[in-house]
Each structure stands twice: as structure tokens, then as C-alpha cells.
PDB file of C-alpha atoms and ligand atoms in Angstrom:
ATOM      1  CA  MET E   1       9.161  16.711  -8.501  1.00  0.00           C
ATOM      2  CA  VAL E   2      12.160  16.959  -6.215  1.00  0.00           C
ATOM      3  CA  ASP E   3      14.730  14.199  -5.919  1.00  0.00           C
ATOM      4  CA  LEU E   4      15.174  14.467  -2.181  1.00  0.00           C
ATOM      5  CA  PRO E   5      18.729  13.535  -1.148  1.00  0.00           C
ATOM      6  CA  ARG E   6      18.814  10.467   1.048  1.00  0.00           C
ATOM      7  CA  ARG E   7      20.478  12.227   3.935  1.00  0.00           C
ATOM      8  CA  SER E   8      17.859  14.929   4.268  1.00  0.00           C
ATOM      9  CA  LEU E   9      15.103  12.355   3.900  1.00  0.00           C
ATOM     10  CA  LEU E  10      16.527  10.320   6.771  1.00  0.00           C
ATOM     11  CA  ALA E  11      17.152  13.419   8.847  1.00  0.00           C
ATOM     12  CA  GLY E  12      13.555  14.461   8.280  1.00  0.00           C
ATOM     13  CA  ILE E  13      12.288  11.120   9.455  1.00  0.00           C
ATOM     14  CA  ALA E  14      14.608  11.089  12.457  1.00  0.00           C
ATOM     15  CA  ALA E  15      13.344  14.538  13.417  1.00  0.00           C
ATOM     16  CA  LEU E  16       9.804  13.230  13.458  1.00  0.00           C
ATOM     17  CA  GLY E  17      10.973  10.528  15.822  1.00  0.00           C
ATOM     18  CA  ALA E  18       9.335   7.322  16.860  1.00  0.00           C
ATOM     19  CA  GLY E  19       6.244   9.225  17.954  1.00  0.00           C
ATOM     20  CA  ALA E  20       5.269  10.114  14.390  1.00  0.00           C
ATOM     21  CA  CYS E  21       2.474   7.568  14.235  1.00  0.00           C
ATOM     22  CA  THR E  22       1.026   8.498  17.584  1.00  0.00           C
ATOM     23  CA  LYS E  23       1.173  12.143  16.755  1.00  0.00           C
ATOM     24  CA  ILE E  24      -0.755  11.699  13.529  1.00  0.00           C
ATOM     25  CA  ASN E  25      -3.310   9.340  14.993  1.00  0.00           C
ATOM     26  CA  ASP E  26      -3.977  11.667  17.876  1.00  0.00           C
ATOM     27  CA  SER E  27      -4.438  14.655  15.609  1.00  0.00           C
ATOM     28  CA  ALA E  28      -7.790  16.363  15.526  1.00  0.00           C
ATOM     29  CA  ALA E  29      -7.841  15.917  11.739  1.00  0.00           C
ATOM     30  CA  THR E  30      -7.624  12.129  11.974  1.00  0.00           C
ATOM     31  CA  ARG E  31     -10.125  11.954  14.818  1.00  0.00           C
ATOM     32  CA  SER E  32     -12.658  14.018  12.955  1.00  0.00           C
ATOM     33  CA  LEU E  33     -12.096  11.949   9.813  1.00  0.00           C
ATOM     34  CA  PHE E  34     -12.771   8.832  11.855  1.00  0.00           C
ATOM     35  CA  GLU E  35     -15.809  10.276  13.574  1.00  0.00           C
ATOM     36  CA  ALA E  36     -17.195  11.558  10.302  1.00  0.00           C
ATOM     37  CA  ALA E  37     -16.966   8.156   8.585  1.00  0.00           C
ATOM     38  CA  GLU E  38     -20.329   7.656   6.921  1.00  0.00           C
ATOM     39  CA  ASP E  39     -20.091   3.989   6.152  1.00  0.00           C
ATOM     40  CA  GLY E  40     -21.850   1.888   8.801  1.00  0.00           C
ATOM     41  CA  HIS E  41     -19.671  -1.164   8.262  1.00  0.00           C
ATOM     42  CA  ARG E  42     -16.591   0.972   8.613  1.00  0.00           C
ATOM     43  CA  ASN E  43     -17.774   2.572  11.855  1.00  0.00           C
ATOM     44  CA  LEU E  44     -18.795  -0.741  13.308  1.00  0.00           C
ATOM     45  CA  HIS E  45     -15.612  -2.488  12.312  1.00  0.00           C
ATOM     46  CA  ARG E  46     -13.419   0.252  13.692  1.00  0.00           C
ATOM     47  CA  ALA E  47     -15.403   0.451  16.919  1.00  0.00           C
ATOM     48  CA  LEU E  48     -14.977  -3.283  17.430  1.00  0.00           C
ATOM     49  CA  ALA E  49     -11.388  -3.630  16.353  1.00  0.00           C
ATOM     50  CA  GLY E  50     -10.045  -0.380  17.755  1.00  0.00           C
ATOM     51  CA  LYS E  51      -8.510   2.172  15.436  1.00  0.00           C
ATOM     52  CA  GLN E  52      -5.040   0.666  15.508  1.00  0.00           C
ATOM     53  CA  GLY E  53      -5.772  -2.987  16.231  1.00  0.00           C
ATOM     54  CA  LEU E  54      -3.179  -5.296  14.743  1.00  0.00           C
ATOM     55  CA  VAL E  55      -3.993  -8.371  12.686  1.00  0.00           C
ATOM     56  CA  PRO E  56      -2.352 -11.627  13.830  1.00  0.00           C
ATOM     57  CA  GLU E  57       1.222 -12.293  12.815  1.00  0.00           C
ATOM     58  CA  TYR E  58       2.538 -15.816  12.274  1.00  0.00           C
ATOM     59  CA  THR E  59       5.763 -17.765  12.677  1.00  0.00           C
ATOM     60  CA  ARG E  60       8.191 -18.614   9.888  1.00  0.00           C
ATOM     61  CA  ALA E  61       7.119 -22.250  10.128  1.00  0.00           C
ATOM     62  CA  GLU E  62       3.560 -21.200   9.261  1.00  0.00           C
ATOM     63  CA  ARG E  63       4.486 -19.533   5.965  1.00  0.00           C
ATOM     64  CA  SER E  64       2.842 -21.020   2.867  1.00  0.00           C
ATOM     65  CA  PRO E  65       5.351 -22.984   0.782  1.00  0.00           C
ATOM     66  CA  THR E  66       4.390 -20.912  -2.253  1.00  0.00           C
ATOM     67  CA  PHE E  67       2.578 -17.600  -2.367  1.00  0.00           C
ATOM     68  CA  ARG E  68       0.392 -17.727  -5.468  1.00  0.00           C
ATOM     69  CA  GLY E  69       0.048 -14.828  -7.846  1.00  0.00           C
ATOM     70  CA  ASN E  70      -3.433 -13.506  -8.610  1.00  0.00           C
ATOM     71  CA  GLY E  71      -4.932 -10.940 -10.983  1.00  0.00           C
ATOM     72  CA  SER E  72      -2.056  -9.523 -12.989  1.00  0.00           C
ATOM     73  CA  VAL E  73       0.963 -11.809 -12.692  1.00  0.00           C
ATOM     74  CA  THR E  74       2.976 -10.067 -15.375  1.00  0.00           C
ATOM     75  CA  VAL E  75       3.370  -6.480 -16.582  1.00  0.00           C
ATOM     76  CA  ALA E  76       3.515  -5.686 -20.305  1.00  0.00           C
ATOM     77  CA  ASP E  77       4.938  -2.157 -20.124  1.00  0.00           C
ATOM     78  CA  PRO E  78       8.312  -2.119 -21.983  1.00  0.00           C
ATOM     79  CA  PHE E  79      10.058   0.081 -19.389  1.00  0.00           C
ATOM     80  CA  TYR E  80       8.901  -2.298 -16.662  1.00  0.00           C
ATOM     81  CA  ARG E  81      10.165  -5.316 -18.647  1.00  0.00           C
ATOM     82  CA  SER E  82      13.629  -3.845 -19.137  1.00  0.00           C
ATOM     83  CA  GLN E  83      13.816  -2.817 -15.470  1.00  0.00           C
ATOM     84  CA  LEU E  84      12.696  -6.270 -14.298  1.00  0.00           C
ATOM     85  CA  ALA E  85      15.490  -7.855 -16.323  1.00  0.00           C
ATOM     86  CA  SER E  86      18.135  -5.615 -14.736  1.00  0.00           C
ATOM     87  CA  GLY E  87      16.928  -5.459 -11.103  1.00  0.00           C
ATOM     88  CA  PHE E  88      15.008  -2.141 -11.341  1.00  0.00           C
ATOM     89  CA  PRO E  89      18.017   0.243 -11.210  1.00  0.00           C
ATOM     90  CA  ASP E  90      16.048   3.132 -12.738  1.00  0.00           C
ATOM     91  CA  TRP E  91      12.665   2.411 -11.153  1.00  0.00           C
ATOM     92  CA  ARG E  92      11.303   5.349  -9.172  1.00  0.00           C
ATOM     93  CA  LEU E  93       8.451   5.531  -6.720  1.00  0.00           C
ATOM     94  CA  ALA E  94       6.677   8.896  -6.806  1.00  0.00           C
ATOM     95  CA  VAL E  95       4.922  10.291  -3.734  1.00  0.00           C
ATOM     96  CA  THR E  96       2.723  13.104  -5.025  1.00  0.00           C
ATOM     97  CA  GLY E  97      -0.583  14.918  -4.730  1.00  0.00           C
ATOM     98  CA  LEU E  98      -1.504  16.804  -1.558  1.00  0.00           C
ATOM     99  CA  VAL E  99       1.986  16.759  -0.015  1.00  0.00           C
ATOM    100  CA  GLU E 100       4.361  19.588   0.913  1.00  0.00           C
ATOM    101  CA  GLN E 101       7.386  17.697  -0.415  1.00  0.00           C
ATOM    102  CA  PRO E 102       6.827  15.463  -3.479  1.00  0.00           C
ATOM    103  CA  LEU E 103       9.305  12.572  -3.543  1.00  0.00           C
ATOM    104  CA  SER E 104      10.908  10.407  -6.196  1.00  0.00           C
ATOM    105  CA  LEU E 105      12.710   7.469  -4.585  1.00  0.00           C
ATOM    106  CA  ASP E 106      14.748   4.582  -5.970  1.00  0.00           C
ATOM    107  CA  LEU E 107      14.793   1.134  -4.366  1.00  0.00           C
ATOM    108  CA  ASN E 108      17.986   1.805  -2.390  1.00  0.00           C
ATOM    109  CA  GLN E 109      16.476   4.934  -0.858  1.00  0.00           C
ATOM    110  CA  ILE E 110      13.334   2.995   0.044  1.00  0.00           C
ATOM    111  CA  LYS E 111      15.405   0.234   1.680  1.00  0.00           C
ATOM    112  CA  ALA E 112      17.362   2.864   3.674  1.00  0.00           C
ATOM    113  CA  LEU E 113      14.148   4.080   5.348  1.00  0.00           C
ATOM    114  CA  PRO E 114      12.816   2.453   8.547  1.00  0.00           C
ATOM    115  CA  GLN E 115      11.753  -1.113   7.768  1.00  0.00           C
ATOM    116  CA  ARG E 116       9.138  -3.497   9.108  1.00  0.00           C
ATOM    117  CA  THR E 117       8.926  -7.277   8.689  1.00  0.00           C
ATOM    118  CA  GLN E 118       5.625  -9.081   9.238  1.00  0.00           C
ATOM    119  CA  ILE E 119       4.304 -12.587   8.614  1.00  0.00           C
ATOM    120  CA  THR E 120       0.634 -12.230   7.804  1.00  0.00           C
ATOM    121  CA  ARG E 121      -2.250 -14.010   6.120  1.00  0.00           C
ATOM    122  CA  HIS E 122      -3.541 -12.728   2.808  1.00  0.00           C
ATOM    123  CA  ASP E 123      -7.233 -13.353   2.109  1.00  0.00           C
ATOM    124  CA  CYS E 124      -8.550 -13.099  -1.436  1.00  0.00           C
ATOM    125  CA  VAL E 125     -12.301 -12.792  -2.064  1.00  0.00           C
ATOM    126  CA  GLU E 126     -11.947 -15.546  -4.630  1.00  0.00           C
ATOM    127  CA  GLY E 127     -11.584 -17.960  -1.731  1.00  0.00           C
ATOM    128  CA  TRP E 128      -7.920 -18.593  -1.061  1.00  0.00           C
ATOM    129  CA  SER E 129      -5.457 -17.495   1.602  1.00  0.00           C
ATOM    130  CA  ALA E 130      -1.679 -17.573   1.929  1.00  0.00           C
ATOM    131  CA  ILE E 131       0.766 -16.690   4.695  1.00  0.00           C
ATOM    132  CA  GLY E 132       3.872 -14.747   3.691  1.00  0.00           C
ATOM    133  CA  GLU E 133       6.726 -12.837   5.298  1.00  0.00           C
ATOM    134  CA  TRP E 134       6.882  -9.294   3.969  1.00  0.00           C
ATOM    135  CA  GLN E 135       9.504  -6.626   4.465  1.00  0.00           C
ATOM    136  CA  GLY E 136       9.194  -3.002   3.491  1.00  0.00           C
ATOM    137  CA  VAL E 137       8.862   0.587   4.593  1.00  0.00           C
ATOM    138  CA  PRO E 138       5.817   1.603   6.641  1.00  0.00           C
ATOM    139  CA  LEU E 139       3.616   3.792   4.459  1.00  0.00           C
ATOM    140  CA  ALA E 140       3.488   6.196   7.440  1.00  0.00           C
ATOM    141  CA  ALA E 141       7.242   6.858   7.077  1.00  0.00           C
ATOM    142  CA  LEU E 142       6.850   7.731   3.384  1.00  0.00           C
ATOM    143  CA  LEU E 143       3.859   9.968   4.054  1.00  0.00           C
ATOM    144  CA  ASP E 144       5.667  11.723   6.896  1.00  0.00           C
ATOM    145  CA  ALA E 145       8.700  12.328   4.673  1.00  0.00           C
ATOM    146  CA  ALA E 146       6.429  13.856   2.017  1.00  0.00           C
ATOM    147  CA  ARG E 147       4.457  15.802   4.656  1.00  0.00           C
ATOM    148  CA  VAL E 148       0.840  15.120   3.777  1.00  0.00           C
ATOM    149  CA  LYS E 149      -1.302  18.257   3.733  1.00  0.00           C
ATOM    150  CA  PRO E 150      -4.294  18.520   6.089  1.00  0.00           C
ATOM    151  CA  SER E 151      -6.674  18.570   3.112  1.00  0.00           C
ATOM    152  CA  ALA E 152      -5.725  14.983   2.140  1.00  0.00           C
ATOM    153  CA  LYS E 153      -8.327  12.342   2.962  1.00  0.00           C
ATOM    154  CA  PHE E 154      -7.254   9.301   0.925  1.00  0.00           C
ATOM    155  CA  ILE E 155      -4.094   7.666  -0.396  1.00  0.00           C
ATOM    156  CA  VAL E 156      -4.198   6.357  -3.977  1.00  0.00           C
ATOM    157  CA  PHE E 157      -1.833   3.705  -5.359  1.00  0.00           C
ATOM    158  CA  ARG E 158      -1.039   3.796  -9.089  1.00  0.00           C
ATOM    159  CA  CYS E 159       0.182   0.518 -10.559  1.00  0.00           C
ATOM    160  CA  ALA E 160       2.245  -0.388 -13.620  1.00  0.00           C
ATOM    161  CA  ASP E 161      -0.055  -3.156 -14.896  1.00  0.00           C
ATOM    162  CA  VAL E 162      -3.057  -2.995 -17.171  1.00  0.00           C
ATOM    163  CA  LEU E 163      -5.805  -5.554 -16.507  1.00  0.00           C
ATOM    164  CA  TYR E 164      -8.821  -5.927 -18.822  1.00  0.00           C
ATOM    165  CA  GLY E 165      -7.669  -2.769 -20.583  1.00  0.00           C
ATOM    166  CA  ARG E 166      -7.560  -0.599 -17.461  1.00  0.00           C
ATOM    167  CA  ASP E 167      -4.798   0.715 -15.236  1.00  0.00           C
ATOM    168  CA  TYR E 168      -4.935  -1.037 -11.872  1.00  0.00           C
ATOM    169  CA  TYR E 169      -5.253   1.364  -8.943  1.00  0.00           C
ATOM    170  CA  GLU E 170      -6.494   1.327  -5.373  1.00  0.00           C
ATOM    171  CA  SER E 171      -7.158   3.737  -2.513  1.00  0.00           C
ATOM    172  CA  ILE E 172      -7.417   3.682   1.275  1.00  0.00           C
ATOM    173  CA  ASP E 173      -8.288   6.176   4.007  1.00  0.00           C
ATOM    174  CA  LEU E 174      -5.739   7.749   6.348  1.00  0.00           C
ATOM    175  CA  VAL E 175      -6.530   5.430   9.241  1.00  0.00           C
ATOM    176  CA  ASP E 176      -5.397   2.442   7.181  1.00  0.00           C
ATOM    177  CA  ALA E 177      -2.582   4.467   5.581  1.00  0.00           C
ATOM    178  CA  TYR E 178      -0.978   5.166   8.975  1.00  0.00           C
ATOM    179  CA  HIS E 179      -1.692   1.724  10.413  1.00  0.00           C
ATOM    180  CA  PRO E 180       1.590   0.137  11.603  1.00  0.00           C
ATOM    181  CA  GLN E 181       1.074  -2.983   9.458  1.00  0.00           C
ATOM    182  CA  THR E 182       0.488  -0.985   6.255  1.00  0.00           C
ATOM    183  CA  ILE E 183       3.801  -1.260   4.429  1.00  0.00           C
ATOM    184  CA  LEU E 184       5.203  -0.810   0.961  1.00  0.00           C
ATOM    185  CA  ALA E 185       6.970  -4.165   0.582  1.00  0.00           C
ATOM    186  CA  HIS E 186       9.987  -5.017  -1.552  1.00  0.00           C
ATOM    187  CA  THR E 187      10.753  -8.472  -0.096  1.00  0.00           C
ATOM    188  CA  LEU E 188       8.701 -11.673   0.223  1.00  0.00           C
ATOM    189  CA  ASN E 189      10.041 -14.591   2.288  1.00  0.00           C
ATOM    190  CA  GLY E 190      13.514 -13.075   2.298  1.00  0.00           C
ATOM    191  CA  GLU E 191      13.767 -12.577  -1.496  1.00  0.00           C
ATOM    192  CA  ALA E 192      13.118  -9.617  -3.765  1.00  0.00           C
ATOM    193  CA  LEU E 193       9.447  -9.719  -4.804  1.00  0.00           C
ATOM    194  CA  PRO E 194       8.846 -12.017  -7.787  1.00  0.00           C
ATOM    195  CA  GLU E 195       7.041 -10.465 -10.736  1.00  0.00           C
ATOM    196  CA  LYS E 196       3.849 -12.400 -10.019  1.00  0.00           C
ATOM    197  CA  ASN E 197       3.654 -10.915  -6.507  1.00  0.00           C
ATOM    198  CA  GLY E 198       4.161  -7.291  -7.550  1.00  0.00           C
ATOM    199  CA  ALA E 199       7.880  -6.567  -8.150  1.00  0.00           C
ATOM    200  CA  PRO E 200       9.535  -4.299  -7.281  1.00  0.00           C
ATOM    201  CA  LEU E 201       7.091  -2.716  -4.765  1.00  0.00           C
ATOM    202  CA  ARG E 202       3.640  -3.713  -3.579  1.00  0.00           C
ATOM    203  CA  MET E 203       1.335  -2.682  -0.763  1.00  0.00           C
ATOM    204  CA  ARG E 204       0.469  -4.776   2.264  1.00  0.00           C
ATOM    205  CA  ILE E 205      -2.663  -3.379   3.907  1.00  0.00           C
ATOM    206  CA  GLU E 206      -3.191  -6.116   6.392  1.00  0.00           C
ATOM    207  CA  ARG E 207      -6.651  -5.250   7.678  1.00  0.00           C
ATOM    208  CA  GLN E 208      -8.108  -5.312   4.178  1.00  0.00           C
ATOM    209  CA  LEU E 209      -8.935  -8.010   1.612  1.00  0.00           C
ATOM    210  CA  GLY E 210      -6.442  -8.979  -1.091  1.00  0.00           C
ATOM    211  CA  TYR E 211      -7.643  -6.703  -3.883  1.00  0.00           C
ATOM    212  CA  LYS E 212      -6.722  -3.599  -1.860  1.00  0.00           C
ATOM    213  CA  HIS E 213      -3.027  -4.681  -1.745  1.00  0.00           C
ATOM    214  CA  ALA E 214      -1.847  -2.897  -4.899  1.00  0.00           C
ATOM    215  CA  LYS E 215       1.078  -4.587  -6.713  1.00  0.00           C
ATOM    216  CA  TYR E 216       3.609  -2.969  -9.107  1.00  0.00           C
ATOM    217  CA  VAL E 217       3.195   0.375  -7.303  1.00  0.00           C
ATOM    218  CA  LYS E 218       4.762   3.267  -9.210  1.00  0.00           C
ATOM    219  CA  ALA E 219       3.083   6.217  -7.514  1.00  0.00           C
ATOM    220  CA  ILE E 220       1.436   7.020  -4.199  1.00  0.00           C
ATOM    221  CA  GLU E 221      -0.846  10.039  -4.308  1.00  0.00           C
ATOM    222  CA  ALA E 222      -2.532  11.926  -1.467  1.00  0.00           C
ATOM    223  CA  VAL E 223      -5.961  13.187  -2.569  1.00  0.00           C
ATOM    224  CA  GLU E 224      -9.021  14.842  -1.128  1.00  0.00           C
ATOM    225  CA  SER E 225     -11.378  12.721  -3.226  1.00  0.00           C
ATOM    226  CA  PHE E 226     -11.067   9.813  -5.654  1.00  0.00           C
ATOM    227  CA  ALA E 227     -14.241  10.724  -7.563  1.00  0.00           C
ATOM    228  CA  ALA E 228     -12.269  11.788 -10.663  1.00  0.00           C
ATOM    229  CA  ILE E 229      -9.993   8.715 -10.756  1.00  0.00           C
ATOM    230  CA  GLY E 230     -10.984   5.721 -12.888  1.00  0.00           C
ATOM    231  CA  GLN E 231     -14.776   5.343 -12.599  1.00  0.00           C
ATOM    232  CA  GLY E 232     -14.721   7.077  -9.227  1.00  0.00           C
ATOM    233  CA  ARG E 233     -15.258   4.094  -6.941  1.00  0.00           C
ATOM    234  CA  GLY E 234     -11.759   4.101  -5.490  1.00  0.00           C
ATOM    235  CA  GLY E 235     -10.220   1.045  -7.105  1.00  0.00           C
ATOM    236  CA  PHE E 236     -10.008  -1.305 -10.053  1.00  0.00           C
ATOM    237  CA  TRP E 237     -12.344  -4.017  -8.718  1.00  0.00           C
ATOM    238  CA  GLU E 238     -14.644  -1.447  -7.146  1.00  0.00           C
ATOM    239  CA  ASP E 239     -15.026   0.087 -10.635  1.00  0.00           C
ATOM    240  CA  ILE E 240     -15.415  -3.048 -12.723  1.00  0.00           C
ATOM    241  CA  ALA E 241     -17.131  -5.509 -10.387  1.00  0.00           C
ATOM    242  CA  GLY E 242     -18.762  -3.440  -7.646  1.00  0.00           C
ATOM    243  CA  TYR E 243     -16.465  -4.736  -4.897  1.00  0.00           C
ATOM    244  CA  GLN E 244     -16.707  -2.771  -1.646  1.00  0.00           C
ATOM    245  CA  TRP E 245     -14.261   0.115  -1.325  1.00  0.00           C
ATOM    246  CA  TYR E 246     -13.901  -0.646   2.384  1.00  0.00           C
ATOM    247  CA  ALA E 247     -12.766  -4.273   2.485  1.00  0.00           C
ATOM    248  CA  GLY E 248     -11.982  -4.613   6.200  1.00  0.00           C
ATOM    249  CA  ILE E 249     -11.401  -8.100   7.587  1.00  0.00           C
TER     250      ILE E 249
HETATM  251  N1  MTE P   1      -1.536  -3.999  -9.573  1.00  0.00           N
HETATM  252  C1  MTE P   1      -2.293  -5.013  -9.179  1.00  0.00           C
HETATM  253  N2  MTE P   1      -2.451  -5.223  -7.861  1.00  0.00           N
HETATM  254  C2  MTE P   1      -3.204  -6.255  -7.433  1.00  0.00           C
HETATM  255  C3  MTE P   1      -3.889  -7.113  -8.322  1.00  0.00           C
HETATM  256  C4  MTE P   1      -3.693  -6.873  -9.714  1.00  0.00           C
HETATM  257  O1  MTE P   1      -4.223  -7.594 -10.580  1.00  0.00           O
HETATM  258  N3  MTE P   1      -2.892  -5.815 -10.104  1.00  0.00           N
HETATM  259  N4  MTE P   1      -4.687  -8.140  -7.835  1.00  0.00           N
HETATM  260  C5  MTE P   1      -5.153  -8.003  -6.451  1.00  0.00           C
HETATM  261  C6  MTE P   1      -5.744  -9.208  -5.884  1.00  0.00           C
HETATM  262  S1  MTE P   1      -7.352  -9.565  -6.275  1.00  0.00           S
HETATM  263  C7  MTE P   1      -5.089  -9.964  -4.974  1.00  0.00           C
HETATM  264  S2  MTE P   1      -5.822 -11.279  -4.184  1.00  0.00           S
HETATM  265  C8  MTE P   1      -3.679  -9.727  -4.672  1.00  0.00           C
HETATM  266  C9  MTE P   1      -2.870 -10.928  -5.049  1.00  0.00           C
HETATM  267  O2  MTE P   1      -1.538 -10.782  -4.644  1.00  0.00           O
HETATM  268  P1  MTE P   1      -0.512 -11.896  -5.086  1.00  0.00           P
HETATM  269  O3  MTE P   1      -0.503 -11.917  -6.599  1.00  0.00           O
HETATM  270  O4  MTE P   1       0.786 -11.522  -4.498  1.00  0.00           O
HETATM  271  O5  MTE P   1      -1.069 -13.207  -4.570  1.00  0.00           O
HETATM  272  O6  MTE P   1      -3.131  -8.601  -5.359  1.00  0.00           O
HETATM  273  C10 MTE P   1      -4.039  -7.545  -5.540  1.00  0.00           C
HETATM  274  N5  MTE P   1      -3.319  -6.427  -6.094  1.00  0.00           N
HETATM  275 MO1   MO P   2      -8.053 -11.131  -4.746  1.00  0.00          MO
END
């Protein structure tokens, strides 16, 4: 694990330029991944929505007065508890797996990367929705800084909470990973994320249902397959309750 100095991280991102997303989405690797998608729902959904279609964004006036917490709303891990009490000074996000340059970033480094703010609607399969304003770093910027290897097919999120005795985790494909509205958020409605909503860092994967939006993210891992992780279905709810891995909305 290399602690990449902030300056070289920013220089690396600047060198990639604003075209980074386009470049990756136009790559033969991504196209063949898309074309090879086996899942009928996924193919259909992508064909209808367009690969990079954006979900609607809302106005500040439309934000829900409170954004409820669901699933884990607290984290028992003692290191997490001491960090929560002091504003996460020693919290590190790892970017690992099939990358040329593994990263270990603190919150200040993450906030110094390009940022995106979006007001979106969260839909939980349990039958509730909420509109919130999220700010964070596009996952694409983190993946570009770490230089994902061509063999990577999925991005896995490792979380700090344990629910029903299991580590929460989730995974998405590279199309969703590089989607412009897929961000690692640190701020909700202008304030640091509350514990119930995933402090200090949680995913927003706006074209997917709520359970894909991993909270309390401590590591992001590029993998070729998620068969050996958890029970092999790609996520916590996929493993324990048979929820669909592809939860496109
Ligand atoms: N780490 C972790 N992430 C999680 C969950 C969880 O229990 N643990 N619950 C998921 C579900 S089912 C939903 S609907 C959303 C809820 O996000 P919220 O608590 O901010 O409303 O987080 C998702 N991400
Ligand atoms: Mo959910």
C-alpha cells in the first residue's frame, strides 16, 4: 500500500483531464464488457436508458426534511467509534485489488479531489424514498488515480459495519462505476454524513436501488470476479435474501 502524496495524486488526475470518463467509456474493454453482458434485464435496461443516461436531479426545495437511516444505522467497531467521536482524523479509504497504484486516502485528500454535488431520489426496496443532496468524489476519479487494470470487471465496496453477523459489502460493474452520478459521498445536505447515513464515506450509485449504495465504506477493490467474496452473489442482501445483483431503476 502506497500513501500517494496529494500533489502527485492531483497531478495524475489533471493529466487525465476532463476527458477521462469519455476515454474509458469509449474503450474497447468497456464496450466488450457491455456487449458481453449476459443478464437480459441488464441488456434491456441499458439499451433503453443509454449507457450513460442520467437519473433526474432535484432542487433544494425538493429535499426530504429528514433522510432516514436504514439497515445498519450504527457501527460497533471500536476503531470506528473512536474515529466518529473525533471527526475521523485517522480514517483511511483503501483503493486496492486490480489497480496499478493502490491508494490509501484520508478525508482531506478525498475532499481535495474533483467533487460533484447532486440532489437525487433514493429508492429502497422496502418501499420508501427520500431526496437528498450529496457531495463527494466521482468514483471514476478515484479509479483513474489508482489506474484500474484491464482485467478488472467489477468494483467491490467493503464496509465497516456488521449486520446479522456478516460484513456488509456490495459490488457493481464498470459501467455503473464510471457513471458520472456514481460518487463516494462525504456530505449530505451540506453537513458531514451522520452515522446513520454512512459516515464518513458512503456510495451513491444513482441508477441502482438503495441496497447497492454501500455505507461506511473503508475499501474499494477492483476484481475480476466476486465469486470468492461472501457467499459469491456480489453483495450482502444478494447473499442473505436473494436480492438481484443488478438493481437498476
Ligand atoms: N454498509 C451498509 N450499507 C448499506 C446498508 C447497510 O445496512 N450497511 N443498507 C442499505 C440499504 S437497504 C439502504 S436502503 C441504504 C440506506 O441508506 P440510508 O441509511 O442513508 O437511508 O443503505 C444501503 N447501504
Ligand atoms: Mo434498502
